[in-house]
Coordinates of C-alpha atoms in Angstrom, one line a residue:
X1330 CA 4.5 -7.5 22.2
X1331 CA 0.7 -7.5 22.6
X1332 CA -1.5 -5.8 20.0
X1333 CA -2.4 -3.1 22.5
X1334 CA 1.3 -2.4 23.4
X1335 CA 2.2 -2.3 19.7
X1336 CA -0.6 0.2 18.9
X1337 CA 0.5 2.4 21.8
X1338 CA 4.1 2.2 20.7
X1339 CA 3.2 3.3 17.1
X1340 CA 1.0 6.1 18.4
X1341 CA 3.8 7.4 20.6
X1342 CA 6.2 7.3 17.6
X1343 CA 3.9 9.2 15.2
X1344 CA 5.2 12.5 16.4
X1345 CA 4.3 14.5 13.3
X1346 CA 0.7 13.4 13.6
X1347 CA 0.7 14.2 17.3
X1348 CA 1.4 17.8 16.5
X1349 CA -1.3 17.9 13.9
X1350 CA -3.7 16.2 16.2
X1351 CA -3.1 18.9 18.9
X1352 CA -3.7 21.6 16.3
X1353 CA -6.9 20.2 14.7
X1354 CA -8.3 19.4 18.2
X1355 CA -8.5 23.2 18.4
X1356 CA -9.6 24.1 14.9
X1357 CA -12.0 21.1 14.5
X1358 CA -12.1 21.0 10.6
X1359 CA -14.2 17.8 10.6
X1360 CA -16.9 18.8 13.0
X1361 CA -20.2 17.2 11.9
X1362 CA -18.6 15.2 9.2
X1363 CA -18.1 11.4 8.7
X1364 CA -15.0 10.0 7.0
X1365 CA -15.4 6.8 5.1
X1366 CA -12.2 4.9 4.7
X1367 CA -11.0 1.8 2.9
X1368 CA -7.3 1.4 3.7
X1369 CA -5.1 -1.1 5.4
X1370 CA -6.2 -1.5 9.0
X1371 CA -3.0 -1.9 11.0
X1372 CA -1.5 0.1 13.9
X1373 CA -0.4 3.1 11.9
X1374 CA -4.0 3.5 10.6
X1375 CA -5.2 3.5 14.2
X1376 CA -3.0 6.6 14.8
X1377 CA -4.5 8.3 11.7
X1378 CA -8.1 7.5 12.8
X1379 CA -7.4 9.0 16.2
X1380 CA -6.1 12.1 14.6
X1381 CA -9.1 12.5 12.4
X1382 CA -11.4 12.0 15.4
X1383 CA -9.5 14.6 17.3
X1384 CA -10.5 17.0 14.6
X1385 CA -14.2 16.2 15.0
X1386 CA -14.7 13.4 12.5
X1387 CA -16.8 10.3 12.9
X1388 CA -15.1 7.5 11.1
X1389 CA -16.5 4.4 9.4
X1390 CA -13.7 2.2 8.2
X1391 CA -13.0 -1.1 6.3
X1392 CA -9.8 -2.7 5.3
X1393 CA -8.1 -3.9 2.1
X1394 CA -7.7 -7.5 0.8
X1395 CA -5.4 -9.5 2.9
X1396 CA -4.0 -6.8 5.2
X1397 CA -6.5 -6.2 8.0
X1398 CA -5.0 -6.9 11.4
X1399 CA -7.6 -8.2 14.0
X1400 CA -5.8 -6.5 16.9
X1401 CA -6.3 -3.1 15.2
X1402 CA -9.9 -3.8 14.4
X1403 CA -10.5 -4.7 18.0
X1404 CA -8.8 -1.5 19.2
X1405 CA -10.7 0.7 16.9
X1406 CA -14.1 -0.8 17.8
X1407 CA -13.2 -0.5 21.5
X1408 CA -12.5 3.2 21.0
X1409 CA -15.9 3.8 19.3
X1410 CA -15.0 3.6 15.6
X1411 CA -17.3 1.7 13.4
X1412 CA -15.3 -0.9 11.5
X1413 CA -17.0 -2.8 8.7
X1414 CA -16.2 -6.4 8.3
X1415 CA -13.4 -8.7 9.3
X1416 CA -10.1 -9.7 7.6
X1417 CA -10.8 -11.1 4.1
X1418 CA -9.1 -12.1 0.9
X1419 CA -12.4 -12.5 -0.9
X1420 CA -13.1 -9.7 -3.4
X1421 CA -16.9 -10.2 -3.2
X1422 CA -16.9 -9.9 0.5
X1423 CA -14.8 -6.8 0.4
X1424 CA -17.2 -5.3 -2.2
X1425 CA -20.0 -5.7 0.3
X1426 CA -17.8 -4.0 2.9
X1427 CA -17.4 -1.0 0.5
X1428 CA -21.1 -0.8 0.1
X1429 CA -21.6 -0.8 3.8
X1430 CA -19.2 2.1 4.3
X1431 CA -21.1 4.0 1.6
X1432 CA -24.4 3.2 3.3
X1433 CA -23.3 5.6 6.1
X1434 CA -23.2 8.4 3.4
X1435 CA -19.8 9.8 4.6
X1436 CA -19.1 13.4 3.5
X1437 CA -15.4 12.6 3.0
X1438 CA -13.8 9.5 1.5
X1439 CA -10.3 8.3 2.3
X1440 CA -9.8 5.8 -0.6
X1441 CA -7.0 3.3 -1.4
X1442 CA -7.2 2.0 -4.9
X1443 CA -10.3 3.9 -6.1
X1444 CA -12.8 1.4 -4.8
X1445 CA -14.9 3.8 -2.7
X1446 CA -15.1 6.6 -5.4
X1447 CA -15.9 4.1 -8.2
X1448 CA -18.6 2.5 -6.2
X1449 CA -20.0 6.0 -5.3
X1450 CA -20.3 6.8 -9.0
X1451 CA -22.5 3.7 -9.3
X1452 CA -24.7 4.5 -6.3
X1453 CA -24.3 8.3 -5.6
X1454 CA -25.8 10.0 -2.6
X1455 CA -26.1 13.7 -1.6
X1456 CA -23.5 15.4 0.5
X1457 CA -20.2 13.9 -0.6
X1458 CA -17.6 16.7 -0.5
X1459 CA -14.7 14.8 -1.9
X1460 CA -11.6 13.2 -0.3
X1461 CA -8.3 11.6 -0.9
X1462 CA -6.9 8.7 -2.9
X1463 CA -3.8 7.0 -1.5
X1464 CA -2.3 5.2 -4.5
X1465 CA -1.1 5.6 -8.0
X1466 CA -3.3 2.6 -8.9
X1467 CA -6.3 4.5 -7.6
X1468 CA -5.4 7.6 -9.5
X1469 CA -5.1 5.6 -12.7
X1470 CA -8.6 4.2 -12.3
X1471 CA -10.2 7.5 -11.2
X1472 CA -8.6 9.8 -13.9
X1473 CA -11.2 8.8 -16.6
X1474 CA -14.0 9.8 -14.2
X1475 CA -13.0 13.3 -13.4
X1476 CA -16.0 14.8 -15.1
X1477 CA -18.4 12.5 -13.4
X1478 CA -16.8 13.0 -9.9
X1479 CA -16.6 16.8 -10.2
X1480 CA -15.3 17.2 -6.7
X1481 CA -11.9 17.6 -5.0
X1482 CA -10.0 14.3 -4.9
X1483 CA -6.4 14.8 -3.8
X1484 CA -3.9 12.0 -4.7
X1485 CA -1.5 11.4 -1.9
X1486 CA 0.8 9.3 -4.0
X1487 CA 1.4 12.2 -6.3
X1488 CA 3.0 14.2 -3.5
X1489 CA 6.8 14.2 -3.9
X1490 CA 7.1 13.6 -0.1
X1491 CA 4.9 10.5 -0.3
X1492 CA 6.9 9.3 -3.3
X1493 CA 10.3 9.3 -1.7
X1494 CA 9.5 9.0 2.0
X1495 CA 6.8 6.3 2.1
X1496 CA 7.0 4.6 -1.3
X1497 CA 10.7 4.6 -2.0
X1498 CA 12.2 4.4 1.5
X1499 CA 9.3 2.9 3.4
X1500 CA 8.2 0.2 1.0
X1501 CA 11.8 -0.7 0.1
X1502 CA 12.7 -1.3 3.7
X1503 CA 9.5 -3.1 4.6
X1504 CA 9.6 -5.5 1.6
X1505 CA 13.1 -6.5 2.5
X1506 CA 12.1 -7.0 6.2
X1507 CA 9.1 -9.1 5.1
X1508 CA 11.2 -11.2 2.8
X1509 CA 13.5 -12.0 5.7
X1510 CA 10.6 -12.6 8.1
X1511 CA 8.9 -15.0 5.7
X1512 CA 11.9 -17.0 4.6
X1513 CA 14.8 -16.5 7.0
X1514 CA 17.0 -16.7 3.8
X1515 CA 20.1 -14.9 2.9
X1516 CA 20.1 -11.9 0.6
X1517 CA 23.8 -11.7 -0.1
X1518 CA 24.6 -12.8 -3.7
X1519 CA 20.9 -13.7 -4.4
X1520 CA 19.7 -12.8 -7.9
X1521 CA 16.6 -10.6 -7.3
X1522 CA 14.3 -9.5 -10.1
X1523 CA 12.2 -6.4 -9.4
X1524 CA 9.3 -6.0 -11.8
X1525 CA 8.2 -2.3 -12.0
X1526 CA 10.4 0.7 -11.5
X1527 CA 8.1 3.3 -10.1
X1528 CA 8.9 4.9 -6.7
X1529 CA 8.1 1.6 -4.9
X1530 CA 10.1 -0.5 -7.3
X1531 CA 13.0 1.9 -7.0
X1532 CA 13.0 1.5 -3.3
X1533 CA 12.8 -2.3 -3.4
X1534 CA 15.6 -2.5 -5.9
X1535 CA 17.8 -0.1 -3.9
X1536 CA 17.2 -1.9 -0.6
X1537 CA 18.0 -5.3 -2.0
X1538 CA 21.1 -4.0 -3.7
X1539 CA 22.2 -2.5 -0.4
X1540 CA 21.6 -6.0 1.1
X1541 CA 24.2 -7.3 -1.3
X1542 CA 21.8 -8.9 -3.8
X1543 CA 22.3 -8.9 -7.5
X1544 CA 19.3 -6.9 -8.8
X1545 CA 17.8 -6.9 -12.2
X1546 CA 15.0 -4.4 -13.0
X1547 CA 12.2 -5.1 -15.5
X1548 CA 9.7 -2.4 -16.6
X1549 CA 7.4 -2.1 -19.6
X1550 CA 8.4 1.5 -20.1
X1551 CA 11.7 2.0 -21.8
X1552 CA 12.1 5.4 -20.0
X1553 CA 12.0 3.6 -16.7
X1554 CA 14.4 0.9 -18.0
X1555 CA 16.8 3.7 -18.9
X1556 CA 16.5 5.2 -15.5
X1557 CA 17.2 1.8 -13.9
X1558 CA 20.2 1.3 -16.1
X1559 CA 21.6 4.7 -15.2
X1560 CA 20.9 3.9 -11.5
X1561 CA 23.3 1.0 -12.0
X1562 CA 20.9 -1.9 -12.4
X1563 CA 20.9 -4.6 -15.0
X1564 CA 17.7 -4.3 -17.2
X1565 CA 16.3 -6.9 -19.5
X1566 CA 13.0 -8.5 -20.6
X1567 CA 10.9 -10.3 -18.0
X1568 CA 11.5 -13.7 -19.7
X1569 CA 15.2 -13.3 -19.7
X1570 CA 15.2 -12.1 -16.1
X1571 CA 13.2 -15.0 -14.8
X1572 CA 15.5 -17.7 -16.0
X1573 CA 18.2 -17.3 -13.3
X1574 CA 16.1 -15.5 -10.6
X1575 CA 16.3 -16.6 -7.0
X1576 CA 13.7 -14.0 -6.0
X1577 CA 11.1 -12.2 -8.1
X1578 CA 9.2 -9.2 -6.6
X1579 CA 6.4 -7.7 -8.5
X1580 CA 5.7 -4.0 -7.7
X1581 CA 3.9 -2.5 -10.8
X1582 CA 0.6 -1.5 -9.2
X1583 CA -0.8 -2.2 -12.7
X1584 CA -2.3 -5.7 -12.6
X1585 CA -1.2 -9.2 -13.7
X1586 CA 2.5 -9.7 -14.2
X1587 CA 3.2 -13.4 -13.7
X1588 CA 1.0 -16.3 -14.8
X1589 CA 1.1 -19.9 -16.1
X1590 CA 2.9 -18.8 -19.2
X1591 CA 6.0 -17.9 -17.2
X1592 CA 6.3 -20.9 -15.0
X1593 CA 8.5 -22.9 -17.3
X1594 CA 11.2 -20.2 -16.9
X1595 CA 11.3 -20.3 -13.1
X1596 CA 14.2 -22.0 -11.3
X1597 CA 13.6 -24.7 -8.7
X1598 CA 13.3 -23.0 -5.3
X1599 CA 12.5 -19.5 -6.6
X1600 CA 10.7 -17.2 -4.3
X1601 CA 7.9 -15.0 -5.6
X1602 CA 6.5 -12.0 -3.8
X1603 CA 4.1 -9.2 -4.7
X1604 CA 4.5 -5.7 -3.3
X1605 CA 2.0 -4.1 -5.7
X1606 CA -1.4 -2.8 -4.6
X1607 CA -3.5 -5.6 -6.0
X1608 CA -3.1 -9.3 -5.2
X1609 CA -3.4 -10.4 -8.9
X1610 CA 0.2 -9.4 -10.0
X1611 CA 1.0 -13.0 -9.4
X1612 CA -1.8 -15.1 -10.9
X1613 CA -1.5 -17.8 -8.3
X1614 CA -5.0 -19.3 -8.9
X1615 CA -4.2 -19.9 -12.6
X1616 CA -0.7 -21.2 -11.8
X1617 CA -2.1 -23.7 -9.3
X1618 CA -4.8 -24.8 -11.8
X1619 CA -2.1 -26.0 -14.3
X1620 CA -2.5 -29.7 -15.1
X1621 CA -0.5 -31.9 -12.7
X1622 CA 0.5 -29.1 -10.3
X1623 CA 0.4 -29.7 -6.6
X1624 CA 0.3 -26.9 -4.1
X1625 CA 0.1 -26.4 -0.3
X1626 CA 1.1 -24.2 2.6
X1627 CA 4.7 -25.1 3.7
X1628 CA 5.2 -22.2 6.0
X1629 CA 2.5 -19.9 7.4
X1630 CA 1.0 -18.0 4.5
X1631 CA 3.6 -19.4 2.0
X1632 CA 2.2 -21.3 -0.9
X1633 CA 4.6 -23.8 -2.4
X1634 CA 3.8 -24.9 -5.9
X1635 CA 5.3 -28.0 -7.5
X1636 CA 5.3 -28.5 -11.2
X1637 CA 5.2 -31.9 -13.1
X1638 CA 9.0 -31.8 -13.7
X1639 CA 9.6 -31.6 -9.9
X1640 CA 10.5 -27.9 -9.7
X1641 CA 8.9 -26.0 -6.7
X1642 CA 8.4 -22.2 -6.3
X1643 CA 7.3 -20.5 -3.2
X1644 CA 4.8 -17.6 -3.2
X1645 CA 4.9 -15.4 -0.1
X1646 CA 1.7 -14.2 1.3
X1647 CA -0.2 -16.1 -1.4
X1648 CA 0.5 -13.1 -3.7
X1649 CA -1.0 -10.5 -1.4
X1650 CA 1.1 -7.4 -0.4
X1651 CA 4.1 -9.0 1.1
X1652 CA 4.8 -6.3 3.6
X1653 CA 1.3 -6.5 5.1
X1654 CA 0.8 -10.3 4.7
X1655 CA 1.6 -13.3 6.9
X1656 CA 2.3 -13.6 10.6
X1657 CA 3.9 -10.7 12.3
X1658 CA 3.3 -8.3 9.4
X1659 CA 4.5 -4.8 10.2
X1660 CA 4.0 -2.8 7.0
X1661 CA 6.0 0.3 6.3
X1662 CA 8.1 2.0 9.0
X1663 CA 6.3 4.2 11.5
X1664 CA 8.0 7.4 10.4
X1665 CA 7.3 6.9 6.8
X1666 CA 3.6 6.3 7.5
X1667 CA 3.6 9.2 10.0
X1668 CA 4.6 11.4 7.1
X1669 CA 2.1 9.8 4.7
X1670 CA -0.8 10.0 7.1
X1671 CA 0.0 13.6 8.0
X1672 CA -0.5 14.3 4.3
X1673 CA -3.8 12.5 4.4
X1674 CA -5.0 14.4 7.4
X1675 CA -4.1 17.9 6.1
X1676 CA -5.6 17.1 2.6
X1677 CA -8.9 15.9 4.1
X1678 CA -9.0 19.1 6.2
X1679 CA -8.6 21.2 3.0
X1680 CA -11.5 19.4 1.4
X1681 CA -13.6 19.7 4.5
X1682 CA -13.0 23.4 4.9
X1683 CA -13.5 24.2 1.2
X1684 CA -9.9 25.2 0.5
X1685 CA -10.0 23.1 -2.7
X1686 CA -12.8 22.7 -5.1
X1687 CA -14.2 20.7 -8.1
X1688 CA -11.3 21.9 -10.2
X1689 CA -9.0 19.9 -7.9
X1690 CA -10.4 16.5 -9.0
X1691 CA -7.8 13.7 -9.0
X1692 CA -4.8 16.1 -8.7
X1693 CA -1.7 16.0 -6.5
X1694 CA -1.4 17.2 -3.0
X1695 CA -1.4 21.0 -2.8
X1696 CA 2.0 22.5 -2.4
X1697 CA 1.1 24.2 0.9
X1698 CA 0.4 20.8 2.4
X1699 CA 3.7 19.4 1.2
X1700 CA 5.5 22.4 2.7
X1701 CA 3.7 22.1 6.0
X1702 CA 4.5 18.4 6.3
X1703 CA 8.1 18.8 5.3
X1704 CA 8.6 21.7 7.7
X1705 CA 7.0 19.9 10.5
X1706 CA 9.1 16.8 10.1
X1707 CA 12.3 18.8 9.8
X1708 CA 11.4 20.7 13.0
X1709 CA 11.0 17.4 14.9
X1710 CA 14.6 16.7 13.8
X1711 CA 15.7 20.2 14.9
X1712 CA 16.7 21.2 11.4
X1713 CA 14.5 24.3 10.9

């Protein structure tokens, strides 16, 4: 399937956004406004951008580390969207891309990880109305800055719909699909360790269990460990879990999880993958810098690291988000992203039209938006 055909297929399947697009093409909530975005640039994002533009928005967009798909960039540019930069895994390069987005002084920000809003605080400009933050990781970094921001910032990940529809079901499914795409390995009977039991981790653990894997959950929070235990998973310490793991999937969204200090615990042939927001949950650079270690690409975008005792472990996507890394990456399912991006569109419209104010700074999606999205999706299924 060509990039153009895939983008067209995705757009046709985003039925919820299609209805919203038709509505906001009449109401035009974004007339005269520019949306600056820093989210994964892949075909579902193209459908979101088309929806925002139907509502009157100009869009200036850049991607995230390791997830920008060239076909989507080409499509967006051909349709008149200003896309900043090319695919990159270099943090310094992406920081320059963030600055270039903010050079356009957009009135609305669609952030993913807090990068745009944090940089705005360092170099403010007049006219920013507020915007949205996609992730829990971004909410965590923005919460201490509420007083400085003093504008509406709606956290999409704090919507219950986003939590179960996209994070639990969408991420769970796409991580399993990506594991199979990268490795062509069996899941049945494999010992899989999932590190992090938030909504995404829950979905990953459930999906691999349903694929007949033996799943162990590790979480730093005893409450989450108790939940995992009562959900039927084995729980233990990270060190104990790593000893017999065939597959280790990090999905904390909270920073470094695996480093050189853990490598002596890993089995020969173990597969490591990261599904968290940042590519530092697996500290691959530090692992490869260990004395006597050799490393190289044995499959496309798979780093195989061999230690001095002959053991080899394989890191999918070089530690970048596994469901958006590597050849043929598809990301989350179309329907889950249709729901999530519908939340984005309606939340940005609330900011643009003044339905939320400074008191709504780094807060969950308004209940009215959740209800509208849920009702719309159920209607598509003929259930309301």
